[in-house]
Structures are given as structure tokens and as C-alpha cells.
JSON list of C-alpha atoms in Angstrom, two decimals:
[
{"chain": "A", "resi": 1, "resn": "UNK", "atom": "CA", "xyz": [7.00, 16.84, -3.88]},
{"chain": "A", "resi": 2, "resn": "UNK", "atom": "CA", "xyz": [7.09, 14.71, -7.03]},
{"chain": "A", "resi": 3, "resn": "UNK", "atom": "CA", "xyz": [4.63, 16.14, -9.55]},
{"chain": "A", "resi": 4, "resn": "UNK", "atom": "CA", "xyz": [5.21, 13.39, -12.09]},
{"chain": "A", "resi": 5, "resn": "UNK", "atom": "CA", "xyz": [5.59, 9.73, -11.09]},
{"chain": "A", "resi": 6, "resn": "UNK", "atom": "CA", "xyz": [6.62, 6.71, -13.07]},
{"chain": "A", "resi": 7, "resn": "UNK", "atom": "CA", "xyz": [6.08, 3.86, -10.66]},
{"chain": "A", "resi": 8, "resn": "UNK", "atom": "CA", "xyz": [7.72, 1.15, -12.76]},
{"chain": "A", "resi": 9, "resn": "UNK", "atom": "CA", "xyz": [11.51, 1.59, -12.88]},
{"chain": "A", "resi": 10, "resn": "UNK", "atom": "CA", "xyz": [11.83, -1.16, -15.46]},
{"chain": "A", "resi": 11, "resn": "UNK", "atom": "CA", "xyz": [9.79, -3.17, -17.93]},
{"chain": "A", "resi": 12, "resn": "UNK", "atom": "CA", "xyz": [10.66, -6.14, -20.17]},
{"chain": "A", "resi": 13, "resn": "UNK", "atom": "CA", "xyz": [8.59, -6.96, -23.24]},
{"chain": "A", "resi": 14, "resn": "UNK", "atom": "CA", "xyz": [8.89, -9.59, -25.95]},
{"chain": "A", "resi": 15, "resn": "UNK", "atom": "CA", "xyz": [9.70, -8.31, -29.43]},
{"chain": "A", "resi": 16, "resn": "UNK", "atom": "CA", "xyz": [6.53, -7.82, -31.47]},
{"chain": "A", "resi": 17, "resn": "UNK", "atom": "CA", "xyz": [4.30, -7.42, -28.41]},
{"chain": "A", "resi": 18, "resn": "UNK", "atom": "CA", "xyz": [2.83, -4.23, -27.03]},
{"chain": "A", "resi": 19, "resn": "UNK", "atom": "CA", "xyz": [4.80, -2.12, -24.54]},
{"chain": "A", "resi": 20, "resn": "UNK", "atom": "CA", "xyz": [2.76, 0.02, -22.16]},
{"chain": "A", "resi": 21, "resn": "UNK", "atom": "CA", "xyz": [4.51, 2.65, -20.08]},
{"chain": "A", "resi": 22, "resn": "UNK", "atom": "CA", "xyz": [2.61, 4.55, -17.41]},
{"chain": "A", "resi": 23, "resn": "UNK", "atom": "CA", "xyz": [2.87, 7.92, -15.74]},
{"chain": "A", "resi": 24, "resn": "UNK", "atom": "CA", "xyz": [0.82, 9.67, -13.06]},
{"chain": "A", "resi": 25, "resn": "UNK", "atom": "CA", "xyz": [0.75, 13.40, -12.33]},
{"chain": "A", "resi": 26, "resn": "UNK", "atom": "CA", "xyz": [-0.62, 15.46, -9.48]},
{"chain": "A", "resi": 27, "resn": "UNK", "atom": "CA", "xyz": [-1.49, 18.86, -10.95]},
{"chain": "A", "resi": 28, "resn": "UNK", "atom": "CA", "xyz": [-4.53, 19.21, -13.20]},
{"chain": "A", "resi": 29, "resn": "UNK", "atom": "CA", "xyz": [-3.26, 22.53, -14.62]},
{"chain": "A", "resi": 30, "resn": "UNK", "atom": "CA", "xyz": [-0.62, 21.13, -16.98]},
{"chain": "A", "resi": 31, "resn": "UNK", "atom": "CA", "xyz": [-1.04, 22.08, -20.63]},
{"chain": "A", "resi": 32, "resn": "UNK", "atom": "CA", "xyz": [1.04, 19.50, -22.46]},
{"chain": "A", "resi": 33, "resn": "UNK", "atom": "CA", "xyz": [2.13, 15.96, -21.72]},
{"chain": "A", "resi": 34, "resn": "UNK", "atom": "CA", "xyz": [5.14, 14.48, -23.41]},
{"chain": "A", "resi": 35, "resn": "UNK", "atom": "CA", "xyz": [7.31, 11.40, -23.72]},
{"chain": "A", "resi": 36, "resn": "UNK", "atom": "CA", "xyz": [11.05, 11.48, -24.22]},
{"chain": "A", "resi": 37, "resn": "UNK", "atom": "CA", "xyz": [13.35, 8.57, -24.98]},
{"chain": "A", "resi": 38, "resn": "UNK", "atom": "CA", "xyz": [16.95, 8.25, -23.82]},
{"chain": "A", "resi": 39, "resn": "UNK", "atom": "CA", "xyz": [19.73, 5.95, -24.90]},
{"chain": "A", "resi": 40, "resn": "UNK", "atom": "CA", "xyz": [22.88, 5.51, -22.75]},
{"chain": "A", "resi": 41, "resn": "UNK", "atom": "CA", "xyz": [25.46, 8.28, -23.08]},
{"chain": "A", "resi": 42, "resn": "UNK", "atom": "CA", "xyz": [23.08, 10.43, -25.11]},
{"chain": "A", "resi": 43, "resn": "UNK", "atom": "CA", "xyz": [20.69, 13.25, -24.30]},
{"chain": "A", "resi": 44, "resn": "UNK", "atom": "CA", "xyz": [16.94, 12.58, -24.25]},
{"chain": "A", "resi": 45, "resn": "UNK", "atom": "CA", "xyz": [15.05, 12.94, -27.53]},
{"chain": "A", "resi": 46, "resn": "UNK", "atom": "CA", "xyz": [11.43, 13.98, -27.96]},
{"chain": "A", "resi": 47, "resn": "UNK", "atom": "CA", "xyz": [9.11, 11.13, -28.88]},
{"chain": "A", "resi": 48, "resn": "UNK", "atom": "CA", "xyz": [5.46, 12.19, -28.80]},
{"chain": "A", "resi": 49, "resn": "UNK", "atom": "CA", "xyz": [3.19, 14.66, -27.02]},
{"chain": "A", "resi": 50, "resn": "UNK", "atom": "CA", "xyz": [-0.45, 15.35, -26.32]},
{"chain": "A", "resi": 51, "resn": "UNK", "atom": "CA", "xyz": [-2.33, 18.52, -25.50]},
{"chain": "A", "resi": 52, "resn": "UNK", "atom": "CA", "xyz": [-4.46, 18.63, -22.36]},
{"chain": "A", "resi": 53, "resn": "UNK", "atom": "CA", "xyz": [-7.56, 19.09, -24.53]},
{"chain": "A", "resi": 54, "resn": "UNK", "atom": "CA", "xyz": [-7.11, 15.71, -26.24]},
{"chain": "A", "resi": 55, "resn": "UNK", "atom": "CA", "xyz": [-7.23, 12.15, -24.97]},
{"chain": "A", "resi": 56, "resn": "UNK", "atom": "CA", "xyz": [-5.23, 10.35, -27.64]},
{"chain": "A", "resi": 57, "resn": "UNK", "atom": "CA", "xyz": [-2.42, 11.07, -30.07]},
{"chain": "A", "resi": 58, "resn": "UNK", "atom": "CA", "xyz": [-0.90, 8.60, -32.48]},
{"chain": "A", "resi": 59, "resn": "UNK", "atom": "CA", "xyz": [2.37, 8.64, -34.41]},
{"chain": "A", "resi": 60, "resn": "UNK", "atom": "CA", "xyz": [3.24, 5.44, -36.20]},
{"chain": "A", "resi": 61, "resn": "UNK", "atom": "CA", "xyz": [3.91, 2.71, -33.65]},
{"chain": "A", "resi": 62, "resn": "UNK", "atom": "CA", "xyz": [3.55, 5.13, -30.75]},
{"chain": "A", "resi": 63, "resn": "UNK", "atom": "CA", "xyz": [0.28, 6.20, -29.14]},
{"chain": "A", "resi": 64, "resn": "UNK", "atom": "CA", "xyz": [-0.12, 8.39, -26.09]},
{"chain": "A", "resi": 65, "resn": "UNK", "atom": "CA", "xyz": [-3.30, 8.28, -24.02]},
{"chain": "A", "resi": 66, "resn": "UNK", "atom": "CA", "xyz": [-4.35, 10.93, -21.53]},
{"chain": "A", "resi": 67, "resn": "UNK", "atom": "CA", "xyz": [-6.90, 10.25, -18.80]},
{"chain": "A", "resi": 68, "resn": "UNK", "atom": "CA", "xyz": [-7.43, 13.62, -17.12]},
{"chain": "A", "resi": 69, "resn": "UNK", "atom": "CA", "xyz": [-9.90, 12.42, -14.52]},
{"chain": "A", "resi": 70, "resn": "UNK", "atom": "CA", "xyz": [-7.37, 9.85, -13.29]},
{"chain": "A", "resi": 71, "resn": "UNK", "atom": "CA", "xyz": [-4.39, 12.18, -13.91]},
{"chain": "A", "resi": 72, "resn": "UNK", "atom": "CA", "xyz": [-2.79, 9.36, -15.84]},
{"chain": "A", "resi": 73, "resn": "UNK", "atom": "CA", "xyz": [-0.71, 9.26, -19.01]},
{"chain": "A", "resi": 74, "resn": "UNK", "atom": "CA", "xyz": [0.37, 6.17, -20.90]},
{"chain": "A", "resi": 75, "resn": "UNK", "atom": "CA", "xyz": [2.54, 5.38, -23.91]},
{"chain": "A", "resi": 76, "resn": "UNK", "atom": "CA", "xyz": [1.77, 2.36, -26.08]},
{"chain": "A", "resi": 77, "resn": "UNK", "atom": "CA", "xyz": [4.39, 0.99, -28.45]},
{"chain": "A", "resi": 78, "resn": "UNK", "atom": "CA", "xyz": [3.18, -1.63, -30.89]},
{"chain": "A", "resi": 79, "resn": "UNK", "atom": "CA", "xyz": [4.80, -3.68, -32.18]},
{"chain": "A", "resi": 80, "resn": "UNK", "atom": "CA", "xyz": [7.83, -3.39, -29.91]},
{"chain": "A", "resi": 81, "resn": "UNK", "atom": "CA", "xyz": [11.23, -3.58, -31.59]},
{"chain": "A", "resi": 82, "resn": "UNK", "atom": "CA", "xyz": [14.75, -4.12, -30.17]},
{"chain": "A", "resi": 83, "resn": "UNK", "atom": "CA", "xyz": [15.64, -0.51, -30.99]},
{"chain": "A", "resi": 84, "resn": "UNK", "atom": "CA", "xyz": [12.93, 0.61, -28.57]},
{"chain": "A", "resi": 85, "resn": "UNK", "atom": "CA", "xyz": [15.09, -0.54, -25.66]},
{"chain": "A", "resi": 86, "resn": "UNK", "atom": "CA", "xyz": [15.83, 2.71, -23.80]},
{"chain": "A", "resi": 87, "resn": "UNK", "atom": "CA", "xyz": [14.80, 4.77, -20.80]},
{"chain": "A", "resi": 88, "resn": "UNK", "atom": "CA", "xyz": [11.47, 6.55, -21.29]},
{"chain": "A", "resi": 89, "resn": "UNK", "atom": "CA", "xyz": [10.63, 9.72, -19.42]},
{"chain": "A", "resi": 90, "resn": "UNK", "atom": "CA", "xyz": [7.21, 11.26, -19.23]},
{"chain": "A", "resi": 91, "resn": "UNK", "atom": "CA", "xyz": [7.12, 15.03, -18.83]},
{"chain": "A", "resi": 92, "resn": "UNK", "atom": "CA", "xyz": [4.55, 17.73, -18.19]},
{"chain": "A", "resi": 93, "resn": "UNK", "atom": "CA", "xyz": [4.56, 21.32, -19.37]},
{"chain": "A", "resi": 94, "resn": "UNK", "atom": "CA", "xyz": [2.84, 24.42, -17.99]},
{"chain": "A", "resi": 95, "resn": "UNK", "atom": "CA", "xyz": [2.44, 27.44, -20.30]},
{"chain": "A", "resi": 96, "resn": "UNK", "atom": "CA", "xyz": [2.20, 29.73, -17.28]},
{"chain": "A", "resi": 97, "resn": "UNK", "atom": "CA", "xyz": [5.69, 29.18, -15.89]},
{"chain": "A", "resi": 98, "resn": "UNK", "atom": "CA", "xyz": [7.11, 27.52, -19.02]},
{"chain": "A", "resi": 99, "resn": "UNK", "atom": "CA", "xyz": [8.59, 24.69, -17.01]},
{"chain": "A", "resi": 100, "resn": "UNK", "atom": "CA", "xyz": [9.04, 21.19, -18.38]},
{"chain": "A", "resi": 101, "resn": "UNK", "atom": "CA", "xyz": [9.03, 18.69, -15.48]},
{"chain": "A", "resi": 102, "resn": "UNK", "atom": "CA", "xyz": [10.16, 15.10, -15.96]},
{"chain": "A", "resi": 103, "resn": "UNK", "atom": "CA", "xyz": [9.29, 11.87, -14.23]},
{"chain": "A", "resi": 104, "resn": "UNK", "atom": "CA", "xyz": [11.83, 9.41, -12.87]},
{"chain": "A", "resi": 105, "resn": "UNK", "atom": "CA", "xyz": [11.96, 7.24, -15.99]},
{"chain": "A", "resi": 106, "resn": "UNK", "atom": "CA", "xyz": [11.20, 3.64, -16.94]},
{"chain": "A", "resi": 107, "resn": "UNK", "atom": "CA", "xyz": [13.85, 1.41, -18.48]},
{"chain": "A", "resi": 108, "resn": "UNK", "atom": "CA", "xyz": [12.26, -0.60, -21.29]},
{"chain": "A", "resi": 109, "resn": "UNK", "atom": "CA", "xyz": [14.00, -3.75, -22.49]},
{"chain": "A", "resi": 110, "resn": "UNK", "atom": "CA", "xyz": [12.74, -5.49, -25.61]},
{"chain": "A", "resi": 111, "resn": "UNK", "atom": "CA", "xyz": [13.59, -9.19, -25.61]},
{"chain": "A", "resi": 112, "resn": "UNK", "atom": "CA", "xyz": [14.32, -10.61, -29.08]},
{"chain": "B", "resi": 1, "resn": "UNK", "atom": "CA", "xyz": [24.31, 21.78, -37.94]},
{"chain": "B", "resi": 2, "resn": "UNK", "atom": "CA", "xyz": [25.74, 21.12, -34.45]},
{"chain": "B", "resi": 3, "resn": "UNK", "atom": "CA", "xyz": [22.49, 21.51, -32.45]},
{"chain": "B", "resi": 4, "resn": "UNK", "atom": "CA", "xyz": [23.20, 21.76, -28.71]},
{"chain": "B", "resi": 5, "resn": "UNK", "atom": "CA", "xyz": [26.85, 21.48, -27.73]},
{"chain": "B", "resi": 6, "resn": "UNK", "atom": "CA", "xyz": [27.97, 20.86, -24.16]},
{"chain": "B", "resi": 7, "resn": "UNK", "atom": "CA", "xyz": [31.53, 21.06, -22.89]},
{"chain": "B", "resi": 8, "resn": "UNK", "atom": "CA", "xyz": [33.27, 19.40, -21.21]},
{"chain": "B", "resi": 9, "resn": "UNK", "atom": "CA", "xyz": [31.93, 15.83, -21.52]},
{"chain": "B", "resi": 10, "resn": "UNK", "atom": "CA", "xyz": [33.62, 14.72, -18.31]},
{"chain": "B", "resi": 11, "resn": "UNK", "atom": "CA", "xyz": [34.92, 16.65, -15.32]},
{"chain": "B", "resi": 12, "resn": "UNK", "atom": "CA", "xyz": [36.31, 15.77, -11.91]},
{"chain": "B", "resi": 13, "resn": "UNK", "atom": "CA", "xyz": [36.36, 18.46, -9.24]},
{"chain": "B", "resi": 14, "resn": "UNK", "atom": "CA", "xyz": [37.45, 18.67, -5.65]},
{"chain": "B", "resi": 15, "resn": "UNK", "atom": "CA", "xyz": [35.01, 19.89, -3.02]},
{"chain": "B", "resi": 16, "resn": "UNK", "atom": "CA", "xyz": [35.00, 23.68, -2.95]},
{"chain": "B", "resi": 17, "resn": "UNK", "atom": "CA", "xyz": [36.27, 24.20, -6.49]},
{"chain": "B", "resi": 18, "resn": "UNK", "atom": "CA", "xyz": [34.27, 26.23, -8.95]},
{"chain": "B", "resi": 19, "resn": "UNK", "atom": "CA", "xyz": [33.67, 25.63, -12.62]},
{"chain": "B", "resi": 20, "resn": "UNK", "atom": "CA", "xyz": [31.42, 26.51, -15.54]},
{"chain": "B", "resi": 21, "resn": "UNK", "atom": "CA", "xyz": [29.61, 24.02, -17.72]},
{"chain": "B", "resi": 22, "resn": "UNK", "atom": "CA", "xyz": [29.27, 25.44, -21.20]},
{"chain": "B", "resi": 23, "resn": "UNK", "atom": "CA", "xyz": [26.21, 25.12, -23.42]},
{"chain": "B", "resi": 24, "resn": "UNK", "atom": "CA", "xyz": [25.79, 26.55, -26.90]},
{"chain": "B", "resi": 25, "resn": "UNK", "atom": "CA", "xyz": [23.06, 26.11, -29.49]},
{"chain": "B", "resi": 26, "resn": "UNK", "atom": "CA", "xyz": [23.03, 27.16, -33.13]},
{"chain": "B", "resi": 27, "resn": "UNK", "atom": "CA", "xyz": [19.28, 26.89, -33.80]},
{"chain": "B", "resi": 28, "resn": "UNK", "atom": "CA", "xyz": [18.37, 30.43, -32.67]},
{"chain": "B", "resi": 29, "resn": "UNK", "atom": "CA", "xyz": [16.17, 29.01, -29.91]},
{"chain": "B", "resi": 30, "resn": "UNK", "atom": "CA", "xyz": [14.84, 31.40, -27.30]},
{"chain": "B", "resi": 31, "resn": "UNK", "atom": "CA", "xyz": [14.27, 28.72, -24.67]},
{"chain": "B", "resi": 32, "resn": "UNK", "atom": "CA", "xyz": [17.20, 27.04, -22.91]},
{"chain": "B", "resi": 33, "resn": "UNK", "atom": "CA", "xyz": [17.41, 24.98, -19.76]},
{"chain": "B", "resi": 34, "resn": "UNK", "atom": "CA", "xyz": [19.68, 22.89, -17.56]},
{"chain": "B", "resi": 35, "resn": "UNK", "atom": "CA", "xyz": [18.76, 19.53, -16.02]},
{"chain": "B", "resi": 36, "resn": "UNK", "atom": "CA", "xyz": [20.60, 17.09, -13.84]},
{"chain": "B", "resi": 37, "resn": "UNK", "atom": "CA", "xyz": [20.03, 13.35, -13.98]},
{"chain": "B", "resi": 38, "resn": "UNK", "atom": "CA", "xyz": [20.50, 11.22, -10.90]},
{"chain": "B", "resi": 39, "resn": "UNK", "atom": "CA", "xyz": [19.63, 7.52, -10.35]},
{"chain": "B", "resi": 40, "resn": "UNK", "atom": "CA", "xyz": [16.04, 7.13, -9.21]},
{"chain": "B", "resi": 41, "resn": "UNK", "atom": "CA", "xyz": [15.40, 10.88, -9.50]},
{"chain": "B", "resi": 42, "resn": "UNK", "atom": "CA", "xyz": [14.89, 11.30, -13.22]},
{"chain": "B", "resi": 43, "resn": "UNK", "atom": "CA", "xyz": [15.69, 14.64, -14.81]},
{"chain": "B", "resi": 44, "resn": "UNK", "atom": "CA", "xyz": [15.38, 17.62, -12.51]},
{"chain": "B", "resi": 45, "resn": "UNK", "atom": "CA", "xyz": [15.25, 21.19, -13.75]},
{"chain": "B", "resi": 46, "resn": "UNK", "atom": "CA", "xyz": [17.99, 23.45, -12.36]},
{"chain": "B", "resi": 47, "resn": "UNK", "atom": "CA", "xyz": [17.52, 26.76, -14.19]},
{"chain": "B", "resi": 48, "resn": "UNK", "atom": "CA", "xyz": [15.93, 27.87, -17.41]},
{"chain": "B", "resi": 49, "resn": "UNK", "atom": "CA", "xyz": [15.76, 30.91, -19.68]},
{"chain": "B", "resi": 50, "resn": "UNK", "atom": "CA", "xyz": [13.06, 32.12, -22.07]},
{"chain": "B", "resi": 51, "resn": "UNK", "atom": "CA", "xyz": [15.34, 34.60, -23.80]},
{"chain": "B", "resi": 52, "resn": "UNK", "atom": "CA", "xyz": [18.52, 36.63, -23.55]},
{"chain": "B", "resi": 53, "resn": "UNK", "atom": "CA", "xyz": [18.69, 38.47, -20.25]},
{"chain": "B", "resi": 54, "resn": "UNK", "atom": "CA", "xyz": [15.92, 36.37, -18.65]},
{"chain": "B", "resi": 55, "resn": "UNK", "atom": "CA", "xyz": [16.53, 33.43, -16.31]},
{"chain": "B", "resi": 56, "resn": "UNK", "atom": "CA", "xyz": [14.44, 31.62, -13.72]},
{"chain": "B", "resi": 57, "resn": "UNK", "atom": "CA", "xyz": [14.85, 28.87, -11.17]},
{"chain": "B", "resi": 58, "resn": "UNK", "atom": "CA", "xyz": [13.79, 25.30, -11.57]},
{"chain": "B", "resi": 59, "resn": "UNK", "atom": "CA", "xyz": [13.33, 22.59, -8.95]},
{"chain": "B", "resi": 60, "resn": "UNK", "atom": "CA", "xyz": [16.93, 22.36, -7.72]},
{"chain": "B", "resi": 61, "resn": "UNK", "atom": "CA", "xyz": [18.66, 25.73, -8.22]},
{"chain": "B", "resi": 62, "resn": "UNK", "atom": "CA", "xyz": [20.73, 25.89, -5.02]},
{"chain": "B", "resi": 63, "resn": "UNK", "atom": "CA", "xyz": [24.48, 25.89, -5.63]},
{"chain": "B", "resi": 64, "resn": "UNK", "atom": "CA", "xyz": [24.16, 26.87, -9.27]},
{"chain": "B", "resi": 65, "resn": "UNK", "atom": "CA", "xyz": [24.17, 30.18, -11.13]},
{"chain": "B", "resi": 66, "resn": "UNK", "atom": "CA", "xyz": [23.23, 30.96, -14.71]},
{"chain": "B", "resi": 67, "resn": "UNK", "atom": "CA", "xyz": [23.25, 33.93, -17.04]},
{"chain": "B", "resi": 68, "resn": "UNK", "atom": "CA", "xyz": [21.99, 34.44, -20.57]},
{"chain": "B", "resi": 69, "resn": "UNK", "atom": "CA", "xyz": [23.83, 37.27, -22.27]},
{"chain": "B", "resi": 70, "resn": "UNK", "atom": "CA", "xyz": [23.30, 35.91, -25.80]},
{"chain": "B", "resi": 71, "resn": "UNK", "atom": "CA", "xyz": [20.67, 33.74, -27.47]},
{"chain": "B", "resi": 72, "resn": "UNK", "atom": "CA", "xyz": [23.26, 31.07, -28.25]},
{"chain": "B", "resi": 73, "resn": "UNK", "atom": "CA", "xyz": [24.93, 30.50, -24.87]},
{"chain": "B", "resi": 74, "resn": "UNK", "atom": "CA", "xyz": [23.62, 29.42, -21.48]},
{"chain": "B", "resi": 75, "resn": "UNK", "atom": "CA", "xyz": [26.49, 28.56, -19.10]},
{"chain": "B", "resi": 76, "resn": "UNK", "atom": "CA", "xyz": [25.91, 26.87, -15.74]},
{"chain": "B", "resi": 77, "resn": "UNK", "atom": "CA", "xyz": [28.23, 27.87, -12.91]},
{"chain": "B", "resi": 78, "resn": "UNK", "atom": "CA", "xyz": [29.01, 25.81, -9.84]},
{"chain": "B", "resi": 79, "resn": "UNK", "atom": "CA", "xyz": [30.24, 28.30, -7.26]},
{"chain": "B", "resi": 80, "resn": "UNK", "atom": "CA", "xyz": [31.63, 25.87, -4.67]},
{"chain": "B", "resi": 81, "resn": "UNK", "atom": "CA", "xyz": [31.30, 22.26, -5.74]},
{"chain": "B", "resi": 82, "resn": "UNK", "atom": "CA", "xyz": [29.90, 19.70, -3.29]},
{"chain": "B", "resi": 83, "resn": "UNK", "atom": "CA", "xyz": [29.75, 15.89, -3.55]},
{"chain": "B", "resi": 84, "resn": "UNK", "atom": "CA", "xyz": [25.94, 16.18, -3.81]},
{"chain": "B", "resi": 85, "resn": "UNK", "atom": "CA", "xyz": [26.46, 17.86, -7.18]},
{"chain": "B", "resi": 86, "resn": "UNK", "atom": "CA", "xyz": [27.96, 14.70, -8.65]},
{"chain": "B", "resi": 87, "resn": "UNK", "atom": "CA", "xyz": [25.59, 14.04, -11.52]},
{"chain": "B", "resi": 88, "resn": "UNK", "atom": "CA", "xyz": [25.08, 14.05, -15.26]},
{"chain": "B", "resi": 89, "resn": "UNK", "atom": "CA", "xyz": [24.09, 17.48, -16.52]},
{"chain": "B", "resi": 90, "resn": "UNK", "atom": "CA", "xyz": [22.07, 18.11, -19.64]},
{"chain": "B", "resi": 91, "resn": "UNK", "atom": "CA", "xyz": [21.50, 21.36, -21.45]},
{"chain": "B", "resi": 92, "resn": "UNK", "atom": "CA", "xyz": [18.49, 21.74, -23.73]},
{"chain": "B", "resi": 93, "resn": "UNK", "atom": "CA", "xyz": [17.03, 24.32, -26.09]},
{"chain": "B", "resi": 94, "resn": "UNK", "atom": "CA", "xyz": [13.72, 24.79, -27.84]},
{"chain": "B", "resi": 95, "resn": "UNK", "atom": "CA", "xyz": [11.38, 27.16, -29.60]},
{"chain": "B", "resi": 96, "resn": "UNK", "atom": "CA", "xyz": [9.51, 29.35, -27.15]},
{"chain": "B", "resi": 97, "resn": "UNK", "atom": "CA", "xyz": [5.76, 29.16, -26.91]},
{"chain": "B", "resi": 98, "resn": "UNK", "atom": "CA", "xyz": [4.14, 25.94, -27.97]},
{"chain": "B", "resi": 99, "resn": "UNK", "atom": "CA", "xyz": [7.57, 24.53, -28.69]},
{"chain": "B", "resi": 100, "resn": "UNK", "atom": "CA", "xyz": [8.84, 25.31, -25.21]},
{"chain": "B", "resi": 101, "resn": "UNK", "atom": "CA", "xyz": [7.23, 22.18, -23.94]},
{"chain": "B", "resi": 102, "resn": "UNK", "atom": "CA", "xyz": [7.73, 20.14, -27.02]},
{"chain": "B", "resi": 103, "resn": "UNK", "atom": "CA", "xyz": [10.74, 18.99, -28.95]},
{"chain": "B", "resi": 104, "resn": "UNK", "atom": "CA", "xyz": [13.41, 20.23, -26.62]},
{"chain": "B", "resi": 105, "resn": "UNK", "atom": "CA", "xyz": [16.77, 19.43, -28.16]},
{"chain": "B", "resi": 106, "resn": "UNK", "atom": "CA", "xyz": [19.24, 18.06, -25.63]},
{"chain": "B", "resi": 107, "resn": "UNK", "atom": "CA", "xyz": [23.00, 18.06, -25.60]},
{"chain": "B", "resi": 108, "resn": "UNK", "atom": "CA", "xyz": [24.88, 14.82, -24.98]},
{"chain": "B", "resi": 109, "resn": "UNK", "atom": "CA", "xyz": [25.56, 15.64, -21.35]},
{"chain": "B", "resi": 110, "resn": "UNK", "atom": "CA", "xyz": [28.41, 16.44, -18.97]},
{"chain": "B", "resi": 111, "resn": "UNK", "atom": "CA", "xyz": [29.36, 13.82, -16.39]},
{"chain": "B", "resi": 112, "resn": "UNK", "atom": "CA", "xyz": [30.58, 15.60, -13.27]},
{"chain": "B", "resi": 113, "resn": "UNK", "atom": "CA", "xyz": [32.19, 13.99, -10.25]},
{"chain": "B", "resi": 114, "resn": "UNK", "atom": "CA", "xyz": [32.92, 15.97, -7.11]},
{"chain": "B", "resi": 115, "resn": "UNK", "atom": "CA", "xyz": [35.35, 14.32, -4.71]}
]
């Protein structure tokens, strides 16, 4: 039973435009929501996170939005740059069992 | 500062063989975990540990064993390799507590093929 779903396996965006990556989750008891970025042949790296008590967190070009009623998480990248081309994983964390659960990933390609 | 080190980077096994994937971190992190990455499946948690002597199962623990005798090391053992265990394996570590969910540091992965 997939607790975290990323329904778009891939996304292409023009350089300079906004990239929007989406994620849906099933359990309302998660405490933290996160985005990780992965380049080929490397391990994932942490990008940005948001607590369940907030609805927005911003870090430079990256903003994460949390809609708890819809159980939906999104990552906005603006402006998009060629170096943003990577696979993006959303993840959810539960303090109770200390498990970090990942989605299936979305491959973002920034077109120069 | 090496961070999280995984060895080997590549491994080919025959069905039924056993092996241990090594993972070591030099950041004194309490929290360590193992994931496997498969096409279309994302990263799935195999086992994790919140401190030396403590381990717990993730989503896909069958066929794998772990132990945590020291803070630094968290080896993953395949007891009898099967083709379904062909995957890329990632080890990760992090600060326990608020940091357990955030800023996990990942190794560069081990690509395992089971024939």
C-alpha cells in the first residue's frame, strides 16, 4: 500500500520558468514532509522540508507547500535552472516510528 | 570528512550466495537506515536503526538482516541472494530526533546484480 505517491514520473520545463512537482500522501499522522534530489550515480540529497503545522516553507528558489486537507505536497522551483535536472523524491516522516518513507520520484528535465 | 561510505560500489552474485553490504559513517549519527531503489518503485526502506544495539524493520525487510554493534557501522546482510534482490542499495545516516526525518546523509550506493 503506497503511502506516498508521485503520479508524474517525468516533467520537462523551460529554463527560467517555474517547475511544480506534486506529491500525495494517505496518512494524516505524518509529522514532517520533505523533498530530496538525486543525480545519477549519486545518493539522494536533502533539499527542503516542512513541518505538519505549517503550510509553506521557502528556501531561495525552492518553496514547499503543504495542503493537509487535500493530503497534498508540492515543490515549486523558480526560476528553473539546468542544474535542477534530477530525480526528485518526496518523503514523509513519522516521529512515532521514526520511519522516513519515500515516493516513487519524478524526473525533472530543464530545457535550455 | 568522508560522510557515509558504502562498499562495494558494484557486486554480482549468483542465486543462493550470501554477502554483506558495508556502511560506515563518521558523523556520530545515531540514526542509520538502508533503502533499495528500483525503477518505478522509488526508495523503499529495508531496515533502520535509532542507535547501537537497536534495529527495526522497514517496508521490505524479507531476505535481509542487519545489526548495529557500533554507532559508526550498519552492515546489511543478504542471507541467500535472489534475482528479486537485484537493485541499487543506499545507506543513510542522520541525527536522531528532529533530524531523523530531515537531512539524512546518503552514501553513493551499491549496485547489486543477482544472476
